[in-house]
PDB file of C-alpha atoms in Angstrom:
ATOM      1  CA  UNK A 247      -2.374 -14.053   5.837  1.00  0.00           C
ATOM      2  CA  UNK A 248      -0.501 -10.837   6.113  1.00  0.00           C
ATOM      3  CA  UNK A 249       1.018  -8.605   3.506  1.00  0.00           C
ATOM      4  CA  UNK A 250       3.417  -5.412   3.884  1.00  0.00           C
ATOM      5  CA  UNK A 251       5.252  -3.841   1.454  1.00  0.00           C
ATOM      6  CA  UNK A 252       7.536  -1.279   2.273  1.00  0.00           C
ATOM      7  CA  UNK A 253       8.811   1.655  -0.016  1.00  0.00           C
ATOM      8  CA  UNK A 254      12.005   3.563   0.939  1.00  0.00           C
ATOM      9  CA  UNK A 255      12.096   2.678   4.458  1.00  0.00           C
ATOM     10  CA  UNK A 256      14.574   2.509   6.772  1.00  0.00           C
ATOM     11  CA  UNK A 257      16.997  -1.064   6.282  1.00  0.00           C
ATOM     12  CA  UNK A 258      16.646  -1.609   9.998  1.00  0.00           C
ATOM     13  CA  UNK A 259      13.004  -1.619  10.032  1.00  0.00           C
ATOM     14  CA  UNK A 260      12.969  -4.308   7.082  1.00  0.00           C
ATOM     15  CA  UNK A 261      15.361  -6.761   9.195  1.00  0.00           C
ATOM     16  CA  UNK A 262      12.473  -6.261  12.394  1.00  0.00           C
ATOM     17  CA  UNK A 263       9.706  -7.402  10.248  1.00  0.00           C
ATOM     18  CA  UNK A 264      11.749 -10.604   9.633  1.00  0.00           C
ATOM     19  CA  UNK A 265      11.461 -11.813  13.082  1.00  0.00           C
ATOM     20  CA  UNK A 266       7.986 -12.484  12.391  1.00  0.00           C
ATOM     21  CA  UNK A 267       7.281 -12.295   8.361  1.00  0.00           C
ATOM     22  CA  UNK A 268       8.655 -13.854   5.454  1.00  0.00           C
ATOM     23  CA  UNK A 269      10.331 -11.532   2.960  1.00  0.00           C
ATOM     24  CA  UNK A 270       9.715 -12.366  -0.565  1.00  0.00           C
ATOM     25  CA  UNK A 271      10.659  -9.881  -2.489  1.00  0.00           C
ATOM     26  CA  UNK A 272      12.849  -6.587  -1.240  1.00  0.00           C
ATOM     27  CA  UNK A 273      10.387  -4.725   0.697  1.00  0.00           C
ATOM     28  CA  UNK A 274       7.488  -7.370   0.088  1.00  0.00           C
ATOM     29  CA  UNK A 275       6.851  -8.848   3.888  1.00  0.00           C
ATOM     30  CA  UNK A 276       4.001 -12.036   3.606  1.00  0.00           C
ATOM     31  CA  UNK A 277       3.448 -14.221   7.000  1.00  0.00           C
ATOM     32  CA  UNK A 278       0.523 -15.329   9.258  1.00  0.00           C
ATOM     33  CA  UNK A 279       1.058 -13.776  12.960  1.00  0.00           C
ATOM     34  CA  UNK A 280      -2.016 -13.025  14.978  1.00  0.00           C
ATOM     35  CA  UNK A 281      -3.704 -10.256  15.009  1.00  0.00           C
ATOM     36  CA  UNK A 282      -2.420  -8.839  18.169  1.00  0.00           C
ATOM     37  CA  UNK A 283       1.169  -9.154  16.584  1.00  0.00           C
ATOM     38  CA  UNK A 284      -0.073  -7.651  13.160  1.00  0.00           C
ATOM     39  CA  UNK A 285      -1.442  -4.291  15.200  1.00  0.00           C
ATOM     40  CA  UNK A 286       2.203  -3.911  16.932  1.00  0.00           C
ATOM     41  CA  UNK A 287       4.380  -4.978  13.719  1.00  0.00           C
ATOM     42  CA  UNK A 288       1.968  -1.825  11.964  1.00  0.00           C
ATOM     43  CA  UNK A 289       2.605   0.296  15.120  1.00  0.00           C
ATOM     44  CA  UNK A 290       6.133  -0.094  13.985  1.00  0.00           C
ATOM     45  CA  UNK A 291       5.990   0.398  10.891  1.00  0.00           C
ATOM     46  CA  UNK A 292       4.469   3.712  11.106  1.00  0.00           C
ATOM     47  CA  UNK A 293       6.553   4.984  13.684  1.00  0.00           C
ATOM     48  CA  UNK A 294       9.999   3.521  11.849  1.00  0.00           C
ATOM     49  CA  UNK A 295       9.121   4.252   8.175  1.00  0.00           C
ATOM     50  CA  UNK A 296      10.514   8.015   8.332  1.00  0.00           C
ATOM     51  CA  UNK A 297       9.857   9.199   4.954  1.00  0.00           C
ATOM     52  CA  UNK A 298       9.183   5.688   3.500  1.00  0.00           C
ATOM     53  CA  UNK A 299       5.735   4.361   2.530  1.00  0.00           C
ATOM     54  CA  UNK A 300       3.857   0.911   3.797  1.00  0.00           C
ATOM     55  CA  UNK A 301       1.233  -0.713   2.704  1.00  0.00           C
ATOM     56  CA  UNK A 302      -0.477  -3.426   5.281  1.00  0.00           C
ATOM     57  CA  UNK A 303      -2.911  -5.668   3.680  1.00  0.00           C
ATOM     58  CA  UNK A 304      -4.900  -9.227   5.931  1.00  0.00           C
ATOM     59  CA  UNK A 305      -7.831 -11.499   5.533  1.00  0.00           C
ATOM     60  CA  UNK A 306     -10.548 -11.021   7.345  1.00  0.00           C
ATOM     61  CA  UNK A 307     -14.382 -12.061   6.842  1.00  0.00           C
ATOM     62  CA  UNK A 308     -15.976  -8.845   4.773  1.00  0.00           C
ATOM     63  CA  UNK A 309     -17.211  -9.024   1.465  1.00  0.00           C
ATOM     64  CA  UNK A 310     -13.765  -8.684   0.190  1.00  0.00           C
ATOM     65  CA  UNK A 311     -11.965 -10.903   2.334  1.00  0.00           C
ATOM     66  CA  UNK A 312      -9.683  -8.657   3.120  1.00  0.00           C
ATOM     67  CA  UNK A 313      -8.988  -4.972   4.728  1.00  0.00           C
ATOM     68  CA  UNK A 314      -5.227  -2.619   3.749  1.00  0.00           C
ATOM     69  CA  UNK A 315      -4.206   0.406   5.599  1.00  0.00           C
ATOM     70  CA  UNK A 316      -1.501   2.595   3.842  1.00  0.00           C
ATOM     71  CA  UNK A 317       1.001   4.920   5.351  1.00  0.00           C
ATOM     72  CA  UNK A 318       2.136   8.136   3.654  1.00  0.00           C
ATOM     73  CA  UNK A 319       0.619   7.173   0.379  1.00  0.00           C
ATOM     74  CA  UNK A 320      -1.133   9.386  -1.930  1.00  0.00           C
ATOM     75  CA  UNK A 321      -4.041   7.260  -2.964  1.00  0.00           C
ATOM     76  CA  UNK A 322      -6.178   6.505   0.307  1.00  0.00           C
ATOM     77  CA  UNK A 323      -8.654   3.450   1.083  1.00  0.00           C
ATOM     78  CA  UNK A 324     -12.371   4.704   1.523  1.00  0.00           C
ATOM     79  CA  UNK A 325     -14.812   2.819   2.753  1.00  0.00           C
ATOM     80  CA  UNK A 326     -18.100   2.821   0.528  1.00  0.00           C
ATOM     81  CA  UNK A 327     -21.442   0.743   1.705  1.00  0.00           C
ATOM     82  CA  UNK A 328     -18.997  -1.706   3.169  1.00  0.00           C
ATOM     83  CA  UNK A 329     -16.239  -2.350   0.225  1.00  0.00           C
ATOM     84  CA  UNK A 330     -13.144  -0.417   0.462  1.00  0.00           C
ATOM     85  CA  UNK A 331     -12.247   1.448  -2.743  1.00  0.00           C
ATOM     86  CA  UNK A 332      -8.742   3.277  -3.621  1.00  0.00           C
ATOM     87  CA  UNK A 333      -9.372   7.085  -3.569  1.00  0.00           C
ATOM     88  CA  UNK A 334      -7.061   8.518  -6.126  1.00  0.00           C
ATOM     89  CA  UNK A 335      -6.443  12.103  -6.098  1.00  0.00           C
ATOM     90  CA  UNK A 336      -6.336  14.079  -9.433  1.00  0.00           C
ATOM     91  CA  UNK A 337      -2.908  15.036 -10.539  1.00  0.00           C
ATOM     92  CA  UNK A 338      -3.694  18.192 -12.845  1.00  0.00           C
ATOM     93  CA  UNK A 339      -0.362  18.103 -14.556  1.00  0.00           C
ATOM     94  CA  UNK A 340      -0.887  14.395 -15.575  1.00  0.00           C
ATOM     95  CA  UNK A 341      -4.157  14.935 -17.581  1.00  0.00           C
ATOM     96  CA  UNK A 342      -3.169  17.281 -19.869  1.00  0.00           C
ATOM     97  CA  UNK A 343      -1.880  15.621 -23.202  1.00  0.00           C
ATOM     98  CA  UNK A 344       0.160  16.201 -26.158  1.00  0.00           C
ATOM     99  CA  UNK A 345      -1.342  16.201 -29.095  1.00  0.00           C
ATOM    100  CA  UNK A 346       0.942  15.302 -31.840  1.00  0.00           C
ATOM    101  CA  UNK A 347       0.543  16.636 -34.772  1.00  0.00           C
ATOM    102  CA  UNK A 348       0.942  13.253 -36.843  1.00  0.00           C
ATOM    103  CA  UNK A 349      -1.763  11.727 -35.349  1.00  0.00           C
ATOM    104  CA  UNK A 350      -5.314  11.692 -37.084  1.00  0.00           C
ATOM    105  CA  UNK A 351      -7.888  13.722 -36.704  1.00  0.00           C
ATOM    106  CA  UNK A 352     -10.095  11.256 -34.810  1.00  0.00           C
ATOM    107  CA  UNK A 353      -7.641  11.124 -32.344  1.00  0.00           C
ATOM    108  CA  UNK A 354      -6.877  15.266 -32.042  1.00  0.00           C
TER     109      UNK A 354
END
């Protein structure tokens, strides 16, 4: 099984992905092509997506059971001890809180 989702990409690069993919949703691509067409549909997709973003996402036999790639996103799969994690990076302007003043004193 393979998954891509596309974000902002180009409309001609969605209709090539349904030659070989089912789409399900708007940008959502799910289908079962072989790996050597899943490598050049992805070789596509990177090269077409201008300043879109795609996510790629397949079975395979890990401890997961599956692998993803991404493509101009900000949070980037890392591999740790064999289980691929999301690496988020910290956005200083979204920790900071607002405190409002109504709220208890537990929460302040």
């Amino acid at each position: 099984m393979t998954v891509i989702v596309l974000t902002q990409c180009p409309v001609g690069l969605r209709g090539f992905l349904t030659r070989w993919l089912l789409e399900i949703a708007p940008g959502v691509f799910i289908g079962g092509p072989s790996a050597r067409i899943r490598e050049v549909l992805w070789a596509e997709v990177r090269q077409c997506a201008g300043n879109g973003r795609a996510l790629l996402a397949y079975n395979t036999d890990n401890e997961q059971g599956f692998i993803f790639d991404t493509h101009d996103h900000k949070w980037d799969p890392i591999n740790r001890e064999g289980v691929t994690l999301i690496h988020r990076p910290n956005d200083p302007t979204s920790t900071t809180s607002t405190i409002n003043r109504f709220w208890s004193k537990a929460a302040k």
